[in-house]
């Protein structure tokens, strides 16, 4: 893929750019061809019925193409606006907040929005803790890192999220009775863990949490998200993820040369 130029952000007349950003016409999401940090955005784009293209970054060209991303990492969201501006957002959390706002996934008021963003952030960091701590760690410390995840990170996440889901009536949602960014992010984090070589051990624990499994199943039942996951692209991403996580590069690998 010829990389889109996005090393810098547009800055001319930010009030006009803000108006453009509020009226997107179509999107391109650039990420690796796996389910990880780009997955929540992909699922929201489908949920919102957006016109969008899933751009897969090939690892072969990454050494050069990374220089055209704002922080030399993915995901990156390219937005074509109704008034023909080309805008760029990066950093997974910022992209997800933006898309959630576009598709009314931030609750009914500012308080609900902040609740949703807290649950979202917590599940985002939970998944990141697994990725950094276990997936990408050096093979010689993997067992120890996995034990730390199973003994500390996982039970704390389950216990705290169960409490908040219980407070909302244990109805498969974090806030109120409708789907939000928080529901999708938590479901994506759980689905992410099902793709790992350590899935059996991890899911044995998560499966005992009725409130979290209810969130996972509620999101899986959304017709547009279900159709995306079952599509050829969705299935390919799942298969590629399993292969990638079975043999991931580990963190101490030097970064690609400029
Ligand atoms: N802070 C960034 C981190 C993104 C990130 O670490 N992306 C990884 C893939 S999940 C990446 O692009 N790595 C490529 C590299 O480091 O060269 C975010 O939250 O979006």
mmCIF file of C-alpha atoms and ligand atoms in Angstrom:
data_model
loop_
_atom_site.group_PDB
_atom_site.id
_atom_site.type_symbol
_atom_site.label_atom_id
_atom_site.label_comp_id
_atom_site.label_asym_id
_atom_site.label_seq_id
_atom_site.Cartn_x
_atom_site.Cartn_y
_atom_site.Cartn_z
ATOM 1 C CA UNK A 1 0.000 0.000 0.000
ATOM 2 C CA UNK A 2 1.297 3.482 -0.820
ATOM 3 C CA UNK A 3 1.358 5.148 2.565
ATOM 4 C CA UNK A 4 -0.751 8.290 3.021
ATOM 5 C CA UNK A 5 1.310 11.290 4.153
ATOM 6 C CA UNK A 6 0.473 12.052 7.765
ATOM 7 C CA UNK A 7 3.700 12.946 9.535
ATOM 8 C CA UNK A 8 2.208 16.332 10.499
ATOM 9 C CA UNK A 9 -1.258 17.474 11.568
ATOM 10 C CA UNK A 10 -3.219 20.224 9.805
ATOM 11 C CA UNK A 11 -3.144 23.461 11.801
ATOM 12 C CA UNK A 12 -4.493 26.233 9.573
ATOM 13 C CA UNK A 13 -7.658 27.742 11.059
ATOM 14 C CA UNK A 14 -8.484 25.118 13.656
ATOM 15 C CA UNK A 15 -12.066 26.365 14.069
ATOM 16 C CA UNK A 16 -12.720 25.548 10.401
ATOM 17 C CA UNK A 17 -10.927 22.223 10.806
ATOM 18 C CA UNK A 18 -13.110 21.437 13.816
ATOM 19 C CA UNK A 19 -16.230 22.041 11.726
ATOM 20 C CA UNK A 20 -14.826 19.734 9.022
ATOM 21 C CA UNK A 21 -13.942 17.065 11.557
ATOM 22 C CA UNK A 22 -17.507 17.055 12.838
ATOM 23 C CA UNK A 23 -18.757 16.149 9.347
ATOM 24 C CA UNK A 24 -16.840 13.113 8.137
ATOM 25 C CA UNK A 25 -17.785 11.595 4.790
ATOM 26 C CA UNK A 26 -15.531 8.531 4.772
ATOM 27 C CA UNK A 27 -12.652 6.962 6.661
ATOM 28 C CA UNK A 28 -9.549 4.842 6.162
ATOM 29 C CA UNK A 29 -8.112 3.023 9.141
ATOM 30 C CA UNK A 30 -4.488 1.944 8.874
ATOM 31 C CA UNK A 31 -3.410 -0.887 11.125
ATOM 32 C CA UNK A 32 -1.667 -4.240 11.062
ATOM 33 C CA UNK A 33 -3.709 -7.091 9.579
ATOM 34 C CA UNK A 34 -4.518 -8.487 13.033
ATOM 35 C CA UNK A 35 -6.968 -7.880 15.883
ATOM 36 C CA UNK A 36 -5.267 -5.714 18.489
ATOM 37 C CA UNK A 37 -5.218 -1.914 18.966
ATOM 38 C CA UNK A 38 -7.148 -1.197 15.756
ATOM 39 C CA UNK A 39 -10.033 -3.566 16.455
ATOM 40 C CA UNK A 40 -12.282 -1.308 18.523
ATOM 41 C CA UNK A 41 -12.183 1.363 15.802
ATOM 42 C CA UNK A 42 -12.934 -1.177 13.069
ATOM 43 C CA UNK A 43 -15.942 -2.439 15.015
ATOM 44 C CA UNK A 44 -17.238 1.073 15.685
ATOM 45 C CA UNK A 45 -16.902 1.988 11.997
ATOM 46 C CA UNK A 46 -19.034 -1.037 11.170
ATOM 47 C CA UNK A 47 -21.483 -0.342 13.981
ATOM 48 C CA UNK A 48 -21.889 3.241 12.727
ATOM 49 C CA UNK A 49 -22.518 2.086 9.157
ATOM 50 C CA UNK A 50 -19.621 4.286 8.033
ATOM 51 C CA UNK A 51 -18.138 4.344 4.572
ATOM 52 C CA UNK A 52 -14.655 3.121 5.422
ATOM 53 C CA UNK A 53 -11.701 1.161 4.165
ATOM 54 C CA UNK A 54 -9.577 -1.170 6.233
ATOM 55 C CA UNK A 55 -5.965 -0.457 5.227
ATOM 56 C CA UNK A 56 -3.540 -3.227 6.193
ATOM 57 C CA UNK A 57 0.021 -2.190 6.889
ATOM 58 C CA UNK A 58 2.550 -4.670 5.574
ATOM 59 C CA UNK A 59 5.482 -5.240 7.980
ATOM 60 C CA UNK A 60 7.792 -5.365 4.893
ATOM 61 C CA UNK A 61 7.459 -1.630 4.142
ATOM 62 C CA UNK A 62 7.045 -0.441 7.699
ATOM 63 C CA UNK A 63 10.634 0.815 8.114
ATOM 64 C CA UNK A 64 9.962 3.704 5.702
ATOM 65 C CA UNK A 65 6.184 4.065 5.922
ATOM 66 C CA UNK A 66 6.195 4.516 9.689
ATOM 67 C CA UNK A 67 7.820 7.922 9.083
ATOM 68 C CA UNK A 68 4.559 9.056 7.469
ATOM 69 C CA UNK A 69 2.554 8.406 10.643
ATOM 70 C CA UNK A 70 2.366 11.060 13.381
ATOM 71 C CA UNK A 71 4.144 8.975 16.055
ATOM 72 C CA UNK A 72 5.602 6.123 13.954
ATOM 73 C CA UNK A 73 2.978 3.744 15.344
ATOM 74 C CA UNK A 74 -0.482 2.456 14.361
ATOM 75 C CA UNK A 75 -3.481 2.788 14.308
ATOM 76 C CA UNK A 76 -3.991 5.936 12.235
ATOM 77 C CA UNK A 77 -7.409 7.177 11.117
ATOM 78 C CA UNK A 78 -7.629 9.160 7.856
ATOM 79 C CA UNK A 79 -10.816 11.182 7.547
ATOM 80 C CA UNK A 80 -12.215 12.613 4.313
ATOM 81 C CA UNK A 81 -14.673 15.285 5.379
ATOM 82 C CA UNK A 82 -17.867 16.408 3.642
ATOM 83 C CA UNK A 83 -16.098 19.608 2.596
ATOM 84 C CA UNK A 84 -13.231 17.571 1.060
ATOM 85 C CA UNK A 85 -10.644 18.096 3.780
ATOM 86 C CA UNK A 86 -8.225 15.259 4.529
ATOM 87 C CA UNK A 87 -7.687 15.034 8.272
ATOM 88 C CA UNK A 88 -5.742 12.590 10.407
ATOM 89 C CA UNK A 89 -6.134 11.319 13.951
ATOM 90 C CA UNK A 90 -3.822 8.920 15.721
ATOM 91 C CA UNK A 91 -3.411 7.361 19.187
ATOM 92 C CA UNK A 92 -5.944 4.587 19.663
ATOM 93 C CA UNK A 93 -7.782 6.237 22.545
ATOM 94 C CA UNK A 94 -8.230 9.543 20.697
ATOM 95 C CA UNK A 95 -9.431 7.770 17.551
ATOM 96 C CA UNK A 96 -11.879 5.698 19.600
ATOM 97 C CA UNK A 97 -13.243 8.744 21.449
ATOM 98 C CA UNK A 98 -13.762 10.544 18.144
ATOM 99 C CA UNK A 99 -15.538 7.612 16.484
ATOM 100 C CA UNK A 100 -17.644 6.978 19.587
ATOM 101 C CA UNK A 101 -18.832 10.591 19.464
ATOM 102 C CA UNK A 102 -19.664 10.280 15.765
ATOM 103 C CA UNK A 103 -21.728 7.157 16.357
ATOM 104 C CA UNK A 104 -23.449 8.223 19.606
ATOM 105 C CA UNK A 105 -21.598 5.711 21.773
ATOM 106 C CA UNK A 106 -20.803 8.121 24.638
ATOM 107 C CA UNK A 107 -24.030 7.977 26.632
ATOM 108 C CA UNK A 108 -26.728 10.588 27.095
ATOM 109 C CA UNK A 109 -24.898 13.366 28.963
ATOM 110 C CA UNK A 110 -21.459 14.504 30.082
ATOM 111 C CA UNK A 111 -21.515 12.460 33.275
ATOM 112 C CA UNK A 112 -22.324 9.280 31.355
ATOM 113 C CA UNK A 113 -19.644 10.197 28.822
ATOM 114 C CA UNK A 114 -17.037 10.395 31.580
ATOM 115 C CA UNK A 115 -18.166 7.099 33.097
ATOM 116 C CA UNK A 116 -17.927 5.455 29.683
ATOM 117 C CA UNK A 117 -14.467 6.916 29.089
ATOM 118 C CA UNK A 118 -13.237 5.597 32.452
ATOM 119 C CA UNK A 119 -14.477 2.045 31.781
ATOM 120 C CA UNK A 120 -13.077 2.303 28.260
ATOM 121 C CA UNK A 121 -9.671 3.450 29.457
ATOM 122 C CA UNK A 122 -9.483 0.762 32.100
ATOM 123 C CA UNK A 123 -10.174 -2.009 29.562
ATOM 124 C CA UNK A 124 -7.808 -0.412 27.053
ATOM 125 C CA UNK A 125 -5.002 -0.452 29.637
ATOM 126 C CA UNK A 126 -5.930 -3.978 30.708
ATOM 127 C CA UNK A 127 -5.406 -5.216 27.143
ATOM 128 C CA UNK A 128 -2.216 -3.142 26.840
ATOM 129 C CA UNK A 129 -0.901 -4.701 30.070
ATOM 130 C CA UNK A 130 -1.300 -8.150 28.541
ATOM 131 C CA UNK A 131 0.237 -7.099 25.217
ATOM 132 C CA UNK A 132 3.267 -5.416 26.787
ATOM 133 C CA UNK A 133 3.629 -7.739 29.753
ATOM 134 C CA UNK A 134 3.006 -11.119 28.134
ATOM 135 C CA UNK A 135 2.669 -11.094 24.318
ATOM 136 C CA UNK A 136 5.708 -8.955 23.600
ATOM 137 C CA UNK A 137 7.954 -10.002 26.483
ATOM 138 C CA UNK A 138 11.124 -11.983 26.012
ATOM 139 C CA UNK A 139 10.376 -15.749 25.838
ATOM 140 C CA UNK A 140 12.586 -16.483 28.865
ATOM 141 C CA UNK A 141 10.364 -14.398 31.196
ATOM 142 C CA UNK A 142 7.013 -15.248 29.594
ATOM 143 C CA UNK A 143 5.951 -17.764 32.246
ATOM 144 C CA UNK A 144 6.648 -15.310 35.074
ATOM 145 C CA UNK A 145 4.905 -12.478 33.247
ATOM 146 C CA UNK A 146 1.854 -14.649 32.556
ATOM 147 C CA UNK A 147 1.677 -15.625 36.244
ATOM 148 C CA UNK A 148 1.740 -11.927 37.225
ATOM 149 C CA UNK A 149 -1.081 -11.220 34.760
ATOM 150 C CA UNK A 150 -3.168 -14.157 36.024
ATOM 151 C CA UNK A 151 -2.533 -13.402 39.708
ATOM 152 C CA UNK A 152 -2.795 -9.603 39.716
ATOM 153 C CA UNK A 153 -3.905 -7.752 36.581
ATOM 154 C CA UNK A 154 -6.698 -10.125 35.567
ATOM 155 C CA UNK A 155 -8.435 -10.557 38.963
ATOM 156 C CA UNK A 156 -8.255 -6.825 39.700
ATOM 157 C CA UNK A 157 -9.808 -5.982 36.320
ATOM 158 C CA UNK A 158 -12.544 -8.604 36.754
ATOM 159 C CA UNK A 159 -13.355 -7.625 40.337
ATOM 160 C CA UNK A 160 -13.560 -3.884 39.663
ATOM 161 C CA UNK A 161 -15.472 -4.176 36.402
ATOM 162 C CA UNK A 162 -17.947 -6.659 37.895
ATOM 163 C CA UNK A 163 -18.688 -4.117 40.616
ATOM 164 C CA UNK A 164 -19.492 -1.387 38.074
ATOM 165 C CA UNK A 165 -21.509 -3.734 35.868
ATOM 166 C CA UNK A 166 -23.463 -4.848 38.925
ATOM 167 C CA UNK A 167 -24.165 -1.163 39.752
ATOM 168 C CA UNK A 168 -25.715 -0.828 36.282
ATOM 169 C CA UNK A 169 -28.032 -3.795 36.873
ATOM 170 C CA UNK A 170 -25.848 -6.411 35.197
ATOM 171 C CA UNK A 171 -27.633 -5.961 31.864
ATOM 172 C CA UNK A 172 -24.692 -6.370 29.473
ATOM 173 C CA UNK A 173 -23.951 -2.628 29.432
ATOM 174 C CA UNK A 174 -21.749 -0.378 31.550
ATOM 175 C CA UNK A 175 -24.039 2.650 31.456
ATOM 176 C CA UNK A 176 -27.806 2.663 31.080
ATOM 177 C CA UNK A 177 -29.404 0.227 28.716
ATOM 178 C CA UNK A 178 -27.618 0.931 25.486
ATOM 179 C CA UNK A 179 -24.403 0.060 23.748
ATOM 180 C CA UNK A 180 -21.430 2.322 24.412
ATOM 181 C CA UNK A 181 -17.739 2.634 23.677
ATOM 182 C CA UNK A 182 -17.072 0.973 27.047
ATOM 183 C CA UNK A 183 -19.081 -2.148 26.127
ATOM 184 C CA UNK A 184 -17.313 -2.508 22.781
ATOM 185 C CA UNK A 185 -13.844 -1.916 24.289
ATOM 186 C CA UNK A 186 -14.316 -4.516 27.000
ATOM 187 C CA UNK A 187 -15.727 -7.054 24.535
ATOM 188 C CA UNK A 188 -12.780 -6.433 22.211
ATOM 189 C CA UNK A 189 -10.315 -6.928 25.090
ATOM 190 C CA UNK A 190 -11.907 -10.281 25.959
ATOM 191 C CA UNK A 191 -12.041 -11.372 22.292
ATOM 192 C CA UNK A 192 -8.365 -10.360 22.032
ATOM 193 C CA UNK A 193 -7.494 -12.727 24.862
ATOM 194 C CA UNK A 194 -9.375 -15.600 23.169
ATOM 195 C CA UNK A 195 -6.878 -15.344 20.286
ATOM 196 C CA UNK A 196 -3.827 -15.881 22.490
ATOM 197 C CA UNK A 197 -1.908 -19.138 22.928
ATOM 198 C CA UNK A 198 -2.688 -18.736 26.672
ATOM 199 C CA UNK A 199 -6.444 -18.367 25.948
ATOM 200 C CA UNK A 200 -7.538 -21.550 27.745
ATOM 201 C CA UNK A 201 -5.992 -20.483 31.061
ATOM 202 C CA UNK A 202 -7.241 -16.898 30.815
ATOM 203 C CA UNK A 203 -10.735 -17.676 29.578
ATOM 204 C CA UNK A 204 -11.228 -20.290 32.299
ATOM 205 C CA UNK A 205 -11.125 -17.325 34.715
ATOM 206 C CA UNK A 206 -13.073 -14.779 32.624
ATOM 207 C CA UNK A 207 -15.800 -17.301 31.776
ATOM 208 C CA UNK A 208 -16.662 -17.451 35.484
ATOM 209 C CA UNK A 209 -17.552 -13.754 35.396
ATOM 210 C CA UNK A 210 -21.189 -13.621 34.351
ATOM 211 C CA UNK A 211 -21.300 -9.794 34.122
ATOM 212 C CA UNK A 212 -18.271 -9.591 31.798
ATOM 213 C CA UNK A 213 -19.430 -12.477 29.626
ATOM 214 C CA UNK A 214 -22.782 -10.738 29.324
ATOM 215 C CA UNK A 215 -21.027 -7.632 27.948
ATOM 216 C CA UNK A 216 -19.029 -9.800 25.521
ATOM 217 C CA UNK A 217 -22.211 -11.545 24.320
ATOM 218 C CA UNK A 218 -24.233 -8.330 24.085
ATOM 219 C CA UNK A 219 -21.632 -6.795 21.778
ATOM 220 C CA UNK A 220 -21.324 -10.029 19.767
ATOM 221 C CA UNK A 221 -25.100 -9.926 19.155
ATOM 222 C CA UNK A 222 -25.062 -6.453 17.616
ATOM 223 C CA UNK A 223 -26.070 -7.240 14.001
ATOM 224 C CA UNK A 224 -23.482 -5.015 12.310
ATOM 225 C CA UNK A 225 -20.595 -6.074 14.541
ATOM 226 C CA UNK A 226 -21.617 -9.732 14.167
ATOM 227 C CA UNK A 227 -21.723 -9.387 10.372
ATOM 228 C CA UNK A 228 -18.263 -7.762 10.324
ATOM 229 C CA UNK A 229 -16.730 -10.469 12.505
ATOM 230 C CA UNK A 230 -18.268 -13.177 10.286
ATOM 231 C CA UNK A 231 -17.218 -11.484 7.022
ATOM 232 C CA UNK A 232 -14.250 -12.705 5.008
ATOM 233 C CA UNK A 233 -12.161 -9.748 6.233
ATOM 234 C CA UNK A 234 -13.201 -10.359 9.834
ATOM 235 C CA UNK A 235 -12.384 -14.069 9.668
ATOM 236 C CA UNK A 236 -9.019 -13.408 8.004
ATOM 237 C CA UNK A 237 -8.117 -10.970 10.772
ATOM 238 C CA UNK A 238 -8.988 -13.579 13.412
ATOM 239 C CA UNK A 239 -6.887 -16.267 11.734
ATOM 240 C CA UNK A 240 -3.931 -13.921 11.142
ATOM 241 C CA UNK A 241 -4.111 -12.812 14.785
ATOM 242 C CA UNK A 242 -3.917 -16.359 16.104
ATOM 243 C CA UNK A 243 -0.848 -17.017 13.932
ATOM 244 C CA UNK A 244 0.787 -13.715 14.944
ATOM 245 C CA UNK A 245 0.218 -14.185 18.675
ATOM 246 C CA UNK A 246 1.575 -17.734 18.531
ATOM 247 C CA UNK A 247 4.895 -16.365 17.366
ATOM 248 C CA UNK A 248 5.065 -12.622 18.128
ATOM 249 C CA UNK A 249 8.170 -10.460 17.894
ATOM 250 C CA UNK A 250 9.322 -9.680 21.426
ATOM 251 C CA UNK A 251 9.901 -6.253 22.841
ATOM 252 C CA UNK A 252 13.666 -6.274 23.026
ATOM 253 C CA UNK A 253 13.836 -6.565 19.214
ATOM 254 C CA UNK A 254 15.465 -3.388 17.824
ATOM 255 C CA UNK A 255 13.005 -1.063 16.067
ATOM 256 C CA UNK A 256 13.094 -0.945 12.260
ATOM 257 C CA UNK A 257 15.826 1.367 10.889
ATOM 258 C CA UNK A 258 14.835 4.772 9.446
HETATM 259 N N1 LIG B 1 0.381 5.088 21.915
HETATM 260 C C1 LIG B 1 -0.012 4.406 20.707
HETATM 261 C C2 LIG B 1 0.698 3.086 20.687
HETATM 262 C C3 LIG B 1 0.423 2.349 19.427
HETATM 263 C C4 LIG B 1 1.356 1.155 19.233
HETATM 264 O O1 LIG B 1 2.201 0.819 20.084
HETATM 265 N N2 LIG B 1 1.185 0.514 18.095
HETATM 266 C C5 LIG B 1 2.000 -0.614 17.747
HETATM 267 C C6 LIG B 1 1.099 -1.747 17.267
HETATM 268 S S1 LIG B 1 -0.115 -2.215 18.463
HETATM 269 C C7 LIG B 1 2.883 -0.250 16.565
HETATM 270 O O2 LIG B 1 2.447 0.407 15.653
HETATM 271 N N3 LIG B 1 4.154 -0.702 16.593
HETATM 272 C C8 LIG B 1 5.051 -0.502 15.481
HETATM 273 C C9 LIG B 1 6.398 0.005 15.886
HETATM 274 O O3 LIG B 1 6.592 0.259 17.087
HETATM 275 O O4 LIG B 1 7.252 0.139 15.003
HETATM 276 C C10 LIG B 1 -1.537 4.231 20.688
HETATM 277 O O5 LIG B 1 -2.128 4.058 21.760
HETATM 278 O O6 LIG B 1 -2.130 4.258 19.612
#
